[in-house]
Amino acid sequence: MVPERKLDLLDNDSDSLSSLEDQIVKTVQLVARLRQEKEAALKDAAAARSEAARMSEELEGIRTERKQVRKRIEKLLGQIDQLSAG
């Protein structure tokens, strides 16, 4: 083989290897970033589930309280009706 041709092949191989290395480095960085984003998303989802559970409990408490208030008001209205009838 002609020495110049060998150098061209070596340069091409070196360029291909360099390009492959660059792609691998970029891929590793991308995977690392995606893992971090996944962890952050999982934490956010867990926090959202926790908040939803807390709000659901709060809503149930409010509904119970509303029922109690409604009964008290109905009782008061009944007493007012008795006053007006009597």
Short mmCIF file of C-alpha atoms in Angstrom, two decimals:
data_model
loop_
_atom_site.label_atom_id
_atom_site.label_comp_id
_atom_site.label_asym_id
_atom_site.label_seq_id
_atom_site.Cartn_x
_atom_site.Cartn_y
_atom_site.Cartn_z
CA MET A 1 0.00 0.00 0.00
CA VAL A 2 1.19 3.52 -0.70
CA PRO A 3 2.23 5.35 2.51
CA GLU A 4 -0.04 8.32 1.72
CA ARG A 5 -2.98 5.98 1.31
CA LYS A 6 -2.22 4.37 4.68
CA LEU A 7 -2.25 7.78 6.33
CA ASP A 8 -5.61 8.58 4.72
CA LEU A 9 -7.07 5.32 6.02
CA LEU A 10 -5.64 5.96 9.48
CA ASP A 11 -7.04 9.49 9.42
CA ASN A 12 -10.46 8.15 8.40
CA ASP A 13 -10.32 5.50 11.13
CA SER A 14 -9.23 8.13 13.64
CA ASP A 15 -12.02 10.47 12.55
CA SER A 16 -14.57 7.64 12.77
CA LEU A 17 -13.30 6.68 16.22
CA SER A 18 -13.39 10.31 17.33
CA SER A 19 -16.91 10.67 16.02
CA LEU A 20 -17.96 7.48 17.79
CA GLU A 21 -16.38 8.69 21.03
CA ASP A 22 -18.23 12.00 20.76
CA GLN A 23 -21.51 10.20 20.19
CA ILE A 24 -20.91 7.91 23.17
CA VAL A 25 -20.02 10.85 25.44
CA LYS A 26 -23.15 12.70 24.33
CA THR A 27 -25.26 9.58 24.88
CA VAL A 28 -23.85 9.06 28.38
CA GLN A 29 -24.56 12.71 29.23
CA LEU A 30 -28.09 12.39 27.85
CA VAL A 31 -28.75 9.24 29.88
CA ALA A 32 -27.43 10.92 33.04
CA ARG A 33 -29.64 13.98 32.45
CA LEU A 34 -32.69 11.82 31.73
CA ARG A 35 -32.11 9.85 34.94
CA GLN A 36 -31.98 13.08 36.92
CA GLU A 37 -35.15 14.31 35.26
CA LYS A 38 -36.84 10.98 36.00
CA GLU A 39 -35.88 11.20 39.68
CA ALA A 40 -37.19 14.76 39.86
CA ALA A 41 -40.43 13.71 38.14
CA LEU A 42 -40.87 10.79 40.54
CA LYS A 43 -40.38 13.11 43.52
CA ASP A 44 -42.87 15.58 42.07
CA ALA A 45 -45.39 12.80 41.46
CA ALA A 46 -45.00 11.50 45.02
CA ALA A 47 -45.49 15.02 46.39
CA ALA A 48 -48.56 15.49 44.21
CA ARG A 49 -50.05 12.17 45.39
CA SER A 50 -49.42 13.15 48.98
CA GLU A 51 -51.02 16.56 48.46
CA ALA A 52 -54.00 14.96 46.72
CA ALA A 53 -54.50 12.57 49.64
CA ARG A 54 -54.27 15.44 52.13
CA MET A 55 -56.76 17.51 50.15
CA SER A 56 -59.12 14.54 49.87
CA GLU A 57 -59.09 14.13 53.64
CA GLU A 58 -59.65 17.86 54.09
CA LEU A 59 -62.56 17.77 51.66
CA GLU A 60 -64.13 14.89 53.53
CA GLY A 61 -63.81 16.87 56.78
CA ILE A 62 -65.43 19.90 55.16
CA ARG A 63 -68.30 17.77 53.86
CA THR A 64 -68.86 16.31 57.32
CA GLU A 65 -68.81 19.77 58.86
CA ARG A 66 -71.25 21.03 56.23
CA LYS A 67 -73.69 18.23 57.06
CA GLN A 68 -73.50 19.12 60.75
CA VAL A 69 -74.08 22.81 60.02
CA ARG A 70 -77.02 21.94 57.77
CA LYS A 71 -78.62 19.88 60.55
CA ARG A 72 -78.14 22.69 63.06
CA ILE A 73 -79.67 25.24 60.68
CA GLU A 74 -82.62 22.95 59.96
CA LYS A 75 -83.14 22.55 63.70
CA LEU A 76 -83.04 26.34 64.19
CA LEU A 77 -85.47 26.86 61.32
CA GLY A 78 -87.77 24.27 62.89
CA GLN A 79 -87.67 26.18 66.18
CA ILE A 80 -88.40 29.47 64.36
CA ASP A 81 -91.37 27.80 62.65
CA GLN A 82 -92.67 26.69 66.05
CA LEU A 83 -92.40 30.28 67.32
CA SER A 84 -94.33 31.66 64.38
CA ALA A 85 -97.00 28.94 64.64
CA GLY A 86 -97.42 29.39 68.37
#
